[in-house]
């Protein structure tokens, strides 16, 4: 079974630009979550999508948005990039229903975003 | 406030030695606790999950313990290998609600195993 894939793996953008990151979950997984990881803050929850609906949102500004498509693939968008947005953005998918490990998340390799 | 604190922040050990990583949490109500291993440049991978009734669980050379009374967990690595060099992240899930937004993440312990 293929794992979670994220594209692109690396990205360099200029302050003020916008960026779209993509995530393809494991086949059959309906929940996709996004995280920002920085050395100082660790993993921080951005939002979760389940069956095309945003189920929960972390404490990030409205510049961060996302969506999920009917095939469970998800995208996140960051508008008006700031230097502080430089981070590793991780996507994770989970079954989110049934079974003992219903909530176990499988992470993708991440997209390394650098804002200059 | 729901928090997960990990110690130490970083650790250097020699290959073949054992080590123990600590995780203290104040999350309530508690559902489960996971330990993840994150290799450099890769996403975290789940090592083990502990529920309220479980005290010890092993996964190869990794053994996790949970004391739900004191709200402490540890991850013990036996006979360390160079491939154990990674960050280890403790994640606690609040009970009630299936959203991944109910997860509280520790900042991780960075382990370096030297030859």
mmCIF file with all atom_site columns, C-alpha atoms in Angstrom:
data_model
loop_
_atom_site.group_PDB
_atom_site.id
_atom_site.type_symbol
_atom_site.label_atom_id
_atom_site.label_alt_id
_atom_site.label_comp_id
_atom_site.label_asym_id
_atom_site.label_entity_id
_atom_site.label_seq_id
_atom_site.pdbx_PDB_ins_code
_atom_site.Cartn_x
_atom_site.Cartn_y
_atom_site.Cartn_z
_atom_site.occupancy
_atom_site.B_iso_or_equiv
_atom_site.pdbx_formal_charge
_atom_site.auth_seq_id
_atom_site.auth_comp_id
_atom_site.auth_asym_id
_atom_site.auth_atom_id
_atom_site.pdbx_PDB_model_num
ATOM 1   C CA . UNK A 1 1   ? 0.000   0.000  0.000  1.00 0.00 ? 1   UNK A CA 1
ATOM 2   C CA . UNK A 1 2   ? 1.448   3.365  -0.977 1.00 0.00 ? 2   UNK A CA 1
ATOM 3   C CA . UNK A 1 3   ? 2.163   5.799  1.821  1.00 0.00 ? 3   UNK A CA 1
ATOM 4   C CA . UNK A 1 4   ? 1.225   9.429  2.155  1.00 0.00 ? 4   UNK A CA 1
ATOM 5   C CA . UNK A 1 5   ? 2.765   11.541 -0.561 1.00 0.00 ? 5   UNK A CA 1
ATOM 6   C CA . UNK A 1 6   ? 3.376   15.274 -0.511 1.00 0.00 ? 6   UNK A CA 1
ATOM 7   C CA . UNK A 1 7   ? 4.353   17.589 -3.308 1.00 0.00 ? 7   UNK A CA 1
ATOM 8   C CA . UNK A 1 8   ? 6.491   19.467 -3.776 1.00 0.00 ? 8   UNK A CA 1
ATOM 9   C CA . UNK A 1 9   ? 9.179   18.299 -1.351 1.00 0.00 ? 9   UNK A CA 1
ATOM 10  C CA . UNK A 1 10  ? 11.036  21.601 -1.363 1.00 0.00 ? 10  UNK A CA 1
ATOM 11  C CA . UNK A 1 11  ? 9.891   25.096 -2.145 1.00 0.00 ? 11  UNK A CA 1
ATOM 12  C CA . UNK A 1 12  ? 11.463  28.528 -2.010 1.00 0.00 ? 12  UNK A CA 1
ATOM 13  C CA . UNK A 1 13  ? 9.175   31.529 -2.095 1.00 0.00 ? 13  UNK A CA 1
ATOM 14  C CA . UNK A 1 14  ? 9.491   35.256 -1.604 1.00 0.00 ? 14  UNK A CA 1
ATOM 15  C CA . UNK A 1 15  ? 7.747   37.169 1.160  1.00 0.00 ? 15  UNK A CA 1
ATOM 16  C CA . UNK A 1 16  ? 4.293   38.294 0.040  1.00 0.00 ? 16  UNK A CA 1
ATOM 17  C CA . UNK A 1 17  ? 3.769   35.425 -2.403 1.00 0.00 ? 17  UNK A CA 1
ATOM 18  C CA . UNK A 1 18  ? 1.326   32.601 -1.931 1.00 0.00 ? 18  UNK A CA 1
ATOM 19  C CA . UNK A 1 19  ? 1.908   28.861 -2.017 1.00 0.00 ? 19  UNK A CA 1
ATOM 20  C CA . UNK A 1 20  ? -0.142  25.698 -2.433 1.00 0.00 ? 20  UNK A CA 1
ATOM 21  C CA . UNK A 1 21  ? 0.976   22.365 -1.041 1.00 0.00 ? 21  UNK A CA 1
ATOM 22  C CA . UNK A 1 22  ? -0.542  19.034 -1.968 1.00 0.00 ? 22  UNK A CA 1
ATOM 23  C CA . UNK A 1 23  ? -1.104  15.819 -0.047 1.00 0.00 ? 23  UNK A CA 1
ATOM 24  C CA . UNK A 1 24  ? -2.328  12.423 -1.228 1.00 0.00 ? 24  UNK A CA 1
ATOM 25  C CA . UNK A 1 25  ? -3.417  10.209 1.686  1.00 0.00 ? 25  UNK A CA 1
ATOM 26  C CA . UNK A 1 26  ? -3.195  6.455  1.987  1.00 0.00 ? 26  UNK A CA 1
ATOM 27  C CA . UNK A 1 27  ? -5.933  4.787  -0.025 1.00 0.00 ? 27  UNK A CA 1
ATOM 28  C CA . UNK A 1 28  ? -9.059  4.416  2.094  1.00 0.00 ? 28  UNK A CA 1
ATOM 29  C CA . UNK A 1 29  ? -8.076  7.051  4.634  1.00 0.00 ? 29  UNK A CA 1
ATOM 30  C CA . UNK A 1 30  ? -10.709 9.737  4.987  1.00 0.00 ? 30  UNK A CA 1
ATOM 31  C CA . UNK A 1 31  ? -9.017  12.097 7.405  1.00 0.00 ? 31  UNK A CA 1
ATOM 32  C CA . UNK A 1 32  ? -6.173  14.381 6.391  1.00 0.00 ? 32  UNK A CA 1
ATOM 33  C CA . UNK A 1 33  ? -4.446  16.675 8.862  1.00 0.00 ? 33  UNK A CA 1
ATOM 34  C CA . UNK A 1 34  ? -1.820  19.342 8.288  1.00 0.00 ? 34  UNK A CA 1
ATOM 35  C CA . UNK A 1 35  ? 0.947   20.371 10.657 1.00 0.00 ? 35  UNK A CA 1
ATOM 36  C CA . UNK A 1 36  ? 3.636   23.016 10.734 1.00 0.00 ? 36  UNK A CA 1
ATOM 37  C CA . UNK A 1 37  ? 6.932   21.917 12.244 1.00 0.00 ? 37  UNK A CA 1
ATOM 38  C CA . UNK A 1 38  ? 9.649   24.319 13.304 1.00 0.00 ? 38  UNK A CA 1
ATOM 39  C CA . UNK A 1 39  ? 12.698  23.678 15.497 1.00 0.00 ? 39  UNK A CA 1
ATOM 40  C CA . UNK A 1 40  ? 11.457  25.974 18.250 1.00 0.00 ? 40  UNK A CA 1
ATOM 41  C CA . UNK A 1 41  ? 7.766   25.027 18.363 1.00 0.00 ? 41  UNK A CA 1
ATOM 42  C CA . UNK A 1 42  ? 7.733   21.406 17.302 1.00 0.00 ? 42  UNK A CA 1
ATOM 43  C CA . UNK A 1 43  ? 4.641   20.088 15.538 1.00 0.00 ? 43  UNK A CA 1
ATOM 44  C CA . UNK A 1 44  ? 1.695   22.457 15.522 1.00 0.00 ? 44  UNK A CA 1
ATOM 45  C CA . UNK A 1 45  ? -1.746  21.477 14.270 1.00 0.00 ? 45  UNK A CA 1
ATOM 46  C CA . UNK A 1 46  ? -3.070  23.526 11.377 1.00 0.00 ? 46  UNK A CA 1
ATOM 47  C CA . UNK A 1 47  ? -6.339  21.837 10.447 1.00 0.00 ? 47  UNK A CA 1
ATOM 48  C CA . UNK A 1 48  ? -8.033  18.526 9.747  1.00 0.00 ? 48  UNK A CA 1
ATOM 49  C CA . UNK A 1 49  ? -10.309 17.571 6.909  1.00 0.00 ? 49  UNK A CA 1
ATOM 50  C CA . UNK A 1 50  ? -12.694 14.652 6.954  1.00 0.00 ? 50  UNK A CA 1
ATOM 51  C CA . UNK A 1 51  ? -14.930 13.801 4.021  1.00 0.00 ? 51  UNK A CA 1
ATOM 52  C CA . UNK A 1 52  ? -14.265 17.189 2.400  1.00 0.00 ? 52  UNK A CA 1
ATOM 53  C CA . UNK A 1 53  ? -15.234 19.117 5.541  1.00 0.00 ? 53  UNK A CA 1
ATOM 54  C CA . UNK A 1 54  ? -12.901 20.949 7.881  1.00 0.00 ? 54  UNK A CA 1
ATOM 55  C CA . UNK A 1 55  ? -13.366 19.173 11.202 1.00 0.00 ? 55  UNK A CA 1
ATOM 56  C CA . UNK A 1 56  ? -11.008 21.195 13.336 1.00 0.00 ? 56  UNK A CA 1
ATOM 57  C CA . UNK A 1 57  ? -8.645  24.125 13.047 1.00 0.00 ? 57  UNK A CA 1
ATOM 58  C CA . UNK A 1 58  ? -5.566  25.101 15.000 1.00 0.00 ? 58  UNK A CA 1
ATOM 59  C CA . UNK A 1 59  ? -4.539  28.529 16.147 1.00 0.00 ? 59  UNK A CA 1
ATOM 60  C CA . UNK A 1 60  ? -3.172  29.930 12.910 1.00 0.00 ? 60  UNK A CA 1
ATOM 61  C CA . UNK A 1 61  ? -4.103  33.113 11.028 1.00 0.00 ? 61  UNK A CA 1
ATOM 62  C CA . UNK A 1 62  ? -6.586  33.093 8.190  1.00 0.00 ? 62  UNK A CA 1
ATOM 63  C CA . UNK A 1 63  ? -3.724  33.217 5.687  1.00 0.00 ? 63  UNK A CA 1
ATOM 64  C CA . UNK A 1 64  ? -3.554  29.464 6.171  1.00 0.00 ? 64  UNK A CA 1
ATOM 65  C CA . UNK A 1 65  ? -6.357  27.596 4.472  1.00 0.00 ? 65  UNK A CA 1
ATOM 66  C CA . UNK A 1 66  ? -7.014  24.178 3.088  1.00 0.00 ? 66  UNK A CA 1
ATOM 67  C CA . UNK A 1 67  ? -9.453  21.954 1.329  1.00 0.00 ? 67  UNK A CA 1
ATOM 68  C CA . UNK A 1 68  ? -10.116 18.319 0.645  1.00 0.00 ? 68  UNK A CA 1
ATOM 69  C CA . UNK A 1 69  ? -11.365 16.796 -2.536 1.00 0.00 ? 69  UNK A CA 1
ATOM 70  C CA . UNK A 1 70  ? -13.797 13.929 -3.030 1.00 0.00 ? 70  UNK A CA 1
ATOM 71  C CA . UNK A 1 71  ? -10.893 11.490 -3.499 1.00 0.00 ? 71  UNK A CA 1
ATOM 72  C CA . UNK A 1 72  ? -9.546  12.580 -0.077 1.00 0.00 ? 72  UNK A CA 1
ATOM 73  C CA . UNK A 1 73  ? -6.569  14.387 -1.572 1.00 0.00 ? 73  UNK A CA 1
ATOM 74  C CA . UNK A 1 74  ? -5.941  17.657 0.208  1.00 0.00 ? 74  UNK A CA 1
ATOM 75  C CA . UNK A 1 75  ? -4.288  20.965 -0.451 1.00 0.00 ? 75  UNK A CA 1
ATOM 76  C CA . UNK A 1 76  ? -3.221  23.715 1.870  1.00 0.00 ? 76  UNK A CA 1
ATOM 77  C CA . UNK A 1 77  ? -2.647  27.286 0.838  1.00 0.00 ? 77  UNK A CA 1
ATOM 78  C CA . UNK A 1 78  ? -0.686  30.028 2.517  1.00 0.00 ? 78  UNK A CA 1
ATOM 79  C CA . UNK A 1 79  ? -1.237  33.531 1.218  1.00 0.00 ? 79  UNK A CA 1
ATOM 80  C CA . UNK A 1 80  ? 0.911   36.620 1.760  1.00 0.00 ? 80  UNK A CA 1
ATOM 81  C CA . UNK A 1 81  ? 3.893   34.612 2.939  1.00 0.00 ? 81  UNK A CA 1
ATOM 82  C CA . UNK A 1 82  ? 5.948   35.857 5.855  1.00 0.00 ? 82  UNK A CA 1
ATOM 83  C CA . UNK A 1 83  ? 9.498   34.931 6.834  1.00 0.00 ? 83  UNK A CA 1
ATOM 84  C CA . UNK A 1 84  ? 8.121   33.127 9.878  1.00 0.00 ? 84  UNK A CA 1
ATOM 85  C CA . UNK A 1 85  ? 6.198   30.733 7.635  1.00 0.00 ? 85  UNK A CA 1
ATOM 86  C CA . UNK A 1 86  ? 9.451   28.967 6.789  1.00 0.00 ? 86  UNK A CA 1
ATOM 87  C CA . UNK A 1 87  ? 8.938   25.467 8.135  1.00 0.00 ? 87  UNK A CA 1
ATOM 88  C CA . UNK A 1 88  ? 8.390   21.821 7.351  1.00 0.00 ? 88  UNK A CA 1
ATOM 89  C CA . UNK A 1 89  ? 4.732   21.256 6.510  1.00 0.00 ? 89  UNK A CA 1
ATOM 90  C CA . UNK A 1 90  ? 3.568   17.751 7.249  1.00 0.00 ? 90  UNK A CA 1
ATOM 91  C CA . UNK A 1 91  ? 0.443   16.031 6.109  1.00 0.00 ? 91  UNK A CA 1
ATOM 92  C CA . UNK A 1 92  ? -0.954  12.993 7.905  1.00 0.00 ? 92  UNK A CA 1
ATOM 93  C CA . UNK A 1 93  ? -3.806  10.671 7.027  1.00 0.00 ? 93  UNK A CA 1
ATOM 94  C CA . UNK A 1 94  ? -5.830  8.312  9.168  1.00 0.00 ? 94  UNK A CA 1
ATOM 95  C CA . UNK A 1 95  ? -8.788  5.972  8.848  1.00 0.00 ? 95  UNK A CA 1
ATOM 96  C CA . UNK A 1 96  ? -10.684 7.995  11.446 1.00 0.00 ? 96  UNK A CA 1
ATOM 97  C CA . UNK A 1 97  ? -13.288 5.275  11.866 1.00 0.00 ? 97  UNK A CA 1
ATOM 98  C CA . UNK A 1 98  ? -13.482 1.814  13.421 1.00 0.00 ? 98  UNK A CA 1
ATOM 99  C CA . UNK A 1 99  ? -10.873 -0.509 14.903 1.00 0.00 ? 99  UNK A CA 1
ATOM 100 C CA . UNK A 1 100 ? -8.337  -0.126 17.677 1.00 0.00 ? 100 UNK A CA 1
ATOM 101 C CA . UNK A 1 101 ? -5.959  2.117  15.753 1.00 0.00 ? 101 UNK A CA 1
ATOM 102 C CA . UNK A 1 102 ? -8.636  4.241  14.134 1.00 0.00 ? 102 UNK A CA 1
ATOM 103 C CA . UNK A 1 103 ? -6.781  7.402  14.996 1.00 0.00 ? 103 UNK A CA 1
ATOM 104 C CA . UNK A 1 104 ? -3.253  6.359  14.067 1.00 0.00 ? 104 UNK A CA 1
ATOM 105 C CA . UNK A 1 105 ? -1.795  8.918  11.753 1.00 0.00 ? 105 UNK A CA 1
ATOM 106 C CA . UNK A 1 106 ? 0.553   8.142  8.910  1.00 0.00 ? 106 UNK A CA 1
ATOM 107 C CA . UNK A 1 107 ? 2.717   11.077 8.015  1.00 0.00 ? 107 UNK A CA 1
ATOM 108 C CA . UNK A 1 108 ? 4.063   12.093 4.663  1.00 0.00 ? 108 UNK A CA 1
ATOM 109 C CA . UNK A 1 109 ? 7.687   13.201 4.195  1.00 0.00 ? 109 UNK A CA 1
ATOM 110 C CA . UNK A 1 110 ? 6.718   16.850 4.342  1.00 0.00 ? 110 UNK A CA 1
ATOM 111 C CA . UNK A 1 111 ? 7.253   19.927 2.213  1.00 0.00 ? 111 UNK A CA 1
ATOM 112 C CA . UNK A 1 112 ? 10.167  22.118 3.247  1.00 0.00 ? 112 UNK A CA 1
ATOM 113 C CA . UNK A 1 113 ? 9.088   25.729 2.630  1.00 0.00 ? 113 UNK A CA 1
ATOM 114 C CA . UNK A 1 114 ? 11.649  28.494 2.739  1.00 0.00 ? 114 UNK A CA 1
ATOM 115 C CA . UNK A 1 115 ? 10.471  32.086 2.582  1.00 0.00 ? 115 UNK A CA 1
ATOM 116 C CA . UNK A 1 116 ? 13.068  34.693 1.667  1.00 0.00 ? 116 UNK A CA 1
ATOM 117 C CA . UNK B 2 1   ? -3.693  23.805 30.490 1.00 0.00 ? 1   UNK B CA 1
ATOM 118 C CA . UNK B 2 2   ? -3.115  20.720 28.356 1.00 0.00 ? 2   UNK B CA 1
ATOM 119 C CA . UNK B 2 3   ? 0.616   20.264 27.918 1.00 0.00 ? 3   UNK B CA 1
ATOM 120 C CA . UNK B 2 4   ? 3.169   17.599 27.052 1.00 0.00 ? 4   UNK B CA 1
ATOM 121 C CA . UNK B 2 5   ? 6.716   18.099 28.276 1.00 0.00 ? 5   UNK B CA 1
ATOM 122 C CA . UNK B 2 6   ? 9.596   15.961 27.091 1.00 0.00 ? 6   UNK B CA 1
ATOM 123 C CA . UNK B 2 7   ? 13.044  15.561 28.540 1.00 0.00 ? 7   UNK B CA 1
ATOM 124 C CA . UNK B 2 8   ? 15.830  15.770 27.824 1.00 0.00 ? 8   UNK B CA 1
ATOM 125 C CA . UNK B 2 9   ? 15.692  18.087 24.815 1.00 0.00 ? 9   UNK B CA 1
ATOM 126 C CA . UNK B 2 10  ? 18.681  16.336 23.318 1.00 0.00 ? 10  UNK B CA 1
ATOM 127 C CA . UNK B 2 11  ? 20.793  13.343 24.172 1.00 0.00 ? 11  UNK B CA 1
ATOM 128 C CA . UNK B 2 12  ? 24.032  11.870 22.864 1.00 0.00 ? 12  UNK B CA 1
ATOM 129 C CA . UNK B 2 13  ? 24.885  8.248  23.599 1.00 0.00 ? 13  UNK B CA 1
ATOM 130 C CA . UNK B 2 14  ? 27.358  5.675  22.340 1.00 0.00 ? 14  UNK B CA 1
ATOM 131 C CA . UNK B 2 15  ? 26.247  2.858  20.107 1.00 0.00 ? 15  UNK B CA 1
ATOM 132 C CA . UNK B 2 16  ? 25.211  -0.179 22.102 1.00 0.00 ? 16  UNK B CA 1
ATOM 133 C CA . UNK B 2 17  ? 24.202  1.793  25.193 1.00 0.00 ? 17  UNK B CA 1
ATOM 134 C CA . UNK B 2 18  ? 20.672  2.042  26.589 1.00 0.00 ? 18  UNK B CA 1
ATOM 135 C CA . UNK B 2 19  ? 18.747  5.261  27.134 1.00 0.00 ? 19  UNK B CA 1
ATOM 136 C CA . UNK B 2 20  ? 15.411  6.452  28.491 1.00 0.00 ? 20  UNK B CA 1
ATOM 137 C CA . UNK B 2 21  ? 13.367  9.371  27.233 1.00 0.00 ? 21  UNK B CA 1
ATOM 138 C CA . UNK B 2 22  ? 10.733  11.006 29.435 1.00 0.00 ? 22  UNK B CA 1
ATOM 139 C CA . UNK B 2 23  ? 7.301   12.433 28.719 1.00 0.00 ? 23  UNK B CA 1
ATOM 140 C CA . UNK B 2 24  ? 5.154   14.210 31.333 1.00 0.00 ? 24  UNK B CA 1
ATOM 141 C CA . UNK B 2 25  ? 1.673   15.375 30.478 1.00 0.00 ? 25  UNK B CA 1
ATOM 142 C CA . UNK B 2 26  ? -1.149  17.335 32.004 1.00 0.00 ? 26  UNK B CA 1
ATOM 143 C CA . UNK B 2 27  ? -3.740  16.414 29.372 1.00 0.00 ? 27  UNK B CA 1
ATOM 144 C CA . UNK B 2 28  ? -7.173  15.662 30.717 1.00 0.00 ? 28  UNK B CA 1
ATOM 145 C CA . UNK B 2 29  ? -9.272  13.723 30.096 1.00 0.00 ? 29  UNK B CA 1
ATOM 146 C CA . UNK B 2 30  ? -6.758  11.227 28.744 1.00 0.00 ? 30  UNK B CA 1
ATOM 147 C CA . UNK B 2 31  ? -7.384  8.865  25.854 1.00 0.00 ? 31  UNK B CA 1
ATOM 148 C CA . UNK B 2 32  ? -4.049  7.511  24.700 1.00 0.00 ? 32  UNK B CA 1
ATOM 149 C CA . UNK B 2 33  ? -0.380  8.311  24.315 1.00 0.00 ? 33  UNK B CA 1
ATOM 150 C CA . UNK B 2 34  ? 1.828   7.611  21.322 1.00 0.00 ? 34  UNK B CA 1
ATOM 151 C CA . UNK B 2 35  ? 5.536   7.725  20.787 1.00 0.00 ? 35  UNK B CA 1
ATOM 152 C CA . UNK B 2 36  ? 6.719   8.693  17.317 1.00 0.00 ? 36  UNK B CA 1
ATOM 153 C CA . UNK B 2 37  ? 10.165  8.450  15.769 1.00 0.00 ? 37  UNK B CA 1
ATOM 154 C CA . UNK B 2 38  ? 11.102  11.098 13.237 1.00 0.00 ? 38  UNK B CA 1
ATOM 155 C CA . UNK B 2 39  ? 14.207  10.621 11.149 1.00 0.00 ? 39  UNK B CA 1
ATOM 156 C CA . UNK B 2 40  ? 15.815  13.746 9.723  1.00 0.00 ? 40  UNK B CA 1
ATOM 157 C CA . UNK B 2 41  ? 13.959  14.934 6.639  1.00 0.00 ? 41  UNK B CA 1
ATOM 158 C CA . UNK B 2 42  ? 11.103  12.496 7.057  1.00 0.00 ? 42  UNK B CA 1
ATOM 159 C CA . UNK B 2 43  ? 7.682   12.411 8.653  1.00 0.00 ? 43  UNK B CA 1
ATOM 160 C CA . UNK B 2 44  ? 7.101   10.888 12.116 1.00 0.00 ? 44  UNK B CA 1
ATOM 161 C CA . UNK B 2 45  ? 6.388   7.163  12.371 1.00 0.00 ? 45  UNK B CA 1
ATOM 162 C CA . UNK B 2 46  ? 4.385   5.670  15.226 1.00 0.00 ? 46  UNK B CA 1
ATOM 163 C CA . UNK B 2 47  ? 6.375   3.369  17.521 1.00 0.00 ? 47  UNK B CA 1
ATOM 164 C CA . UNK B 2 48  ? 3.776   2.479  20.092 1.00 0.00 ? 48  UNK B CA 1
ATOM 165 C CA . UNK B 2 49  ? 0.411   3.459  21.542 1.00 0.00 ? 49  UNK B CA 1
ATOM 166 C CA . UNK B 2 50  ? -0.463  3.305  25.226 1.00 0.00 ? 50  UNK B CA 1
ATOM 167 C CA . UNK B 2 51  ? -3.986  3.411  26.608 1.00 0.00 ? 51  UNK B CA 1
ATOM 168 C CA . UNK B 2 52  ? -5.045  4.080  30.185 1.00 0.00 ? 52  UNK B CA 1
ATOM 169 C CA . UNK B 2 53  ? -4.936  0.433  31.245 1.00 0.00 ? 53  UNK B CA 1
ATOM 170 C CA . UNK B 2 54  ? -1.546  -0.403 29.730 1.00 0.00 ? 54  UNK B CA 1
ATOM 171 C CA . UNK B 2 55  ? 1.648   -0.080 31.780 1.00 0.00 ? 55  UNK B CA 1
ATOM 172 C CA . UNK B 2 56  ? 4.262   -1.439 29.410 1.00 0.00 ? 56  UNK B CA 1
ATOM 173 C CA . UNK B 2 57  ? 4.477   -2.139 25.716 1.00 0.00 ? 57  UNK B CA 1
ATOM 174 C CA . UNK B 2 58  ? 7.427   -3.230 23.625 1.00 0.00 ? 58  UNK B CA 1
ATOM 175 C CA . UNK B 2 59  ? 8.245   -2.849 19.964 1.00 0.00 ? 59  UNK B CA 1
ATOM 176 C CA . UNK B 2 60  ? 11.553  -4.548 19.300 1.00 0.00 ? 60  UNK B CA 1
ATOM 177 C CA . UNK B 2 61  ? 14.268  -2.676 21.178 1.00 0.00 ? 61  UNK B CA 1
ATOM 178 C CA . UNK B 2 62  ? 11.790  0.050  22.148 1.00 0.00 ? 62  UNK B CA 1
ATOM 179 C CA . UNK B 2 63  ? 9.824   -0.279 25.397 1.00 0.00 ? 63  UNK B CA 1
ATOM 180 C CA . UNK B 2 64  ? 7.273   2.306  26.443 1.00 0.00 ? 64  UNK B CA 1
ATOM 181 C CA . UNK B 2 65  ? 5.841   2.633  29.916 1.00 0.00 ? 65  UNK B CA 1
ATOM 182 C CA . UNK B 2 66  ? 2.877   4.602  31.169 1.00 0.00 ? 66  UNK B CA 1
ATOM 183 C CA . UNK B 2 67  ? 1.956   5.653  34.688 1.00 0.00 ? 67  UNK B CA 1
ATOM 184 C CA . UNK B 2 68  ? -1.497  7.170  34.348 1.00 0.00 ? 68  UNK B CA 1
ATOM 185 C CA . UNK B 2 69  ? -1.569  8.165  38.013 1.00 0.00 ? 69  UNK B CA 1
ATOM 186 C CA . UNK B 2 70  ? 1.492   10.377 37.804 1.00 0.00 ? 70  UNK B CA 1
ATOM 187 C CA . UNK B 2 71  ? 0.855   11.195 34.129 1.00 0.00 ? 71  UNK B CA 1
ATOM 188 C CA . UNK B 2 72  ? 4.280   10.106 33.046 1.00 0.00 ? 72  UNK B CA 1
ATOM 189 C CA . UNK B 2 73  ? 5.525   7.966  30.190 1.00 0.00 ? 73  UNK B CA 1
ATOM 190 C CA . UNK B 2 74  ? 8.968   6.819  29.207 1.00 0.00 ? 74  UNK B CA 1
ATOM 191 C CA . UNK B 2 75  ? 10.533  5.312  26.119 1.00 0.00 ? 75  UNK B CA 1
ATOM 192 C CA . UNK B 2 76  ? 13.458  3.002  26.778 1.00 0.00 ? 76  UNK B CA 1
ATOM 193 C CA . UNK B 2 77  ? 15.804  2.097  23.940 1.00 0.00 ? 77  UNK B CA 1
ATOM 194 C CA . UNK B 2 78  ? 17.932  -0.974 24.450 1.00 0.00 ? 78  UNK B CA 1
ATOM 195 C CA . UNK B 2 79  ? 21.278  -1.643 22.773 1.00 0.00 ? 79  UNK B CA 1
ATOM 196 C CA . UNK B 2 80  ? 21.110  1.519  20.693 1.00 0.00 ? 80  UNK B CA 1
ATOM 197 C CA . UNK B 2 81  ? 22.060  1.517  17.031 1.00 0.00 ? 81  UNK B CA 1
ATOM 198 C CA . UNK B 2 82  ? 23.189  4.316  14.747 1.00 0.00 ? 82  UNK B CA 1
ATOM 199 C CA . UNK B 2 83  ? 19.791  4.126  13.045 1.00 0.00 ? 83  UNK B CA 1
ATOM 200 C CA . UNK B 2 84  ? 18.146  5.141  16.321 1.00 0.00 ? 84  UNK B CA 1
ATOM 201 C CA . UNK B 2 85  ? 19.452  8.672  15.766 1.00 0.00 ? 85  UNK B CA 1
ATOM 202 C CA . UNK B 2 86  ? 16.248  10.655 15.361 1.00 0.00 ? 86  UNK B CA 1
ATOM 203 C CA . UNK B 2 87  ? 13.773  12.858 17.177 1.00 0.00 ? 87  UNK B CA 1
ATOM 204 C CA . UNK B 2 88  ? 11.287  11.082 19.424 1.00 0.00 ? 88  UNK B CA 1
ATOM 205 C CA . UNK B 2 89  ? 7.953   12.788 19.887 1.00 0.00 ? 89  UNK B CA 1
ATOM 206 C CA . UNK B 2 90  ? 5.399   12.070 22.589 1.00 0.00 ? 90  UNK B CA 1
ATOM 207 C CA . UNK B 2 91  ? 1.776   12.764 21.615 1.00 0.00 ? 91  UNK B CA 1
ATOM 208 C CA . UNK B 2 92  ? -1.203  12.608 23.949 1.00 0.00 ? 92  UNK B CA 1
ATOM 209 C CA . UNK B 2 93  ? -4.806  12.458 22.796 1.00 0.00 ? 93  UNK B CA 1
ATOM 210 C CA . UNK B 2 94  ? -7.550  14.073 24.818 1.00 0.00 ? 94  UNK B CA 1
ATOM 211 C CA . UNK B 2 95  ? -10.578 11.881 25.305 1.00 0.00 ? 95  UNK B CA 1
ATOM 212 C CA . UNK B 2 96  ? -13.907 12.631 23.670 1.00 0.00 ? 96  UNK B CA 1
ATOM 213 C CA . UNK B 2 97  ? -14.089 13.563 20.042 1.00 0.00 ? 97  UNK B CA 1
ATOM 214 C CA . UNK B 2 98  ? -12.355 11.946 17.128 1.00 0.00 ? 98  UNK B CA 1
ATOM 215 C CA . UNK B 2 99  ? -10.718 15.004 15.699 1.00 0.00 ? 99  UNK B CA 1
ATOM 216 C CA . UNK B 2 100 ? -6.955  15.073 15.312 1.00 0.00 ? 100 UNK B CA 1
ATOM 217 C CA . UNK B 2 101 ? -7.224  18.508 16.853 1.00 0.00 ? 101 UNK B CA 1
ATOM 218 C CA . UNK B 2 102 ? -7.453  16.712 20.195 1.00 0.00 ? 102 UNK B CA 1
ATOM 219 C CA . UNK B 2 103 ? -3.776  15.758 19.989 1.00 0.00 ? 103 UNK B CA 1
ATOM 220 C CA . UNK B 2 104 ? -1.218  17.491 22.192 1.00 0.00 ? 104 UNK B CA 1
ATOM 221 C CA . UNK B 2 105 ? 2.354   17.231 20.924 1.00 0.00 ? 105 UNK B CA 1
ATOM 222 C CA . UNK B 2 106 ? 5.579   17.348 22.885 1.00 0.00 ? 106 UNK B CA 1
ATOM 223 C CA . UNK B 2 107 ? 8.500   19.169 21.311 1.00 0.00 ? 107 UNK B CA 1
ATOM 224 C CA . UNK B 2 108 ? 10.536  16.001 21.081 1.00 0.00 ? 108 UNK B CA 1
ATOM 225 C CA . UNK B 2 109 ? 13.867  14.645 22.234 1.00 0.00 ? 109 UNK B CA 1
ATOM 226 C CA . UNK B 2 110 ? 16.669  14.651 19.691 1.00 0.00 ? 110 UNK B CA 1
ATOM 227 C CA . UNK B 2 111 ? 18.755  11.502 20.116 1.00 0.00 ? 111 UNK B CA 1
ATOM 228 C CA . UNK B 2 112 ? 22.184  11.118 18.549 1.00 0.00 ? 112 UNK B CA 1
ATOM 229 C CA . UNK B 2 113 ? 23.877  7.739  18.649 1.00 0.00 ? 113 UNK B CA 1
ATOM 230 C CA . UNK B 2 114 ? 27.613  7.907  18.078 1.00 0.00 ? 114 UNK B CA 1
ATOM 231 C CA . UNK B 2 115 ? 29.852  5.012  16.983 1.00 0.00 ? 115 UNK B CA 1
#
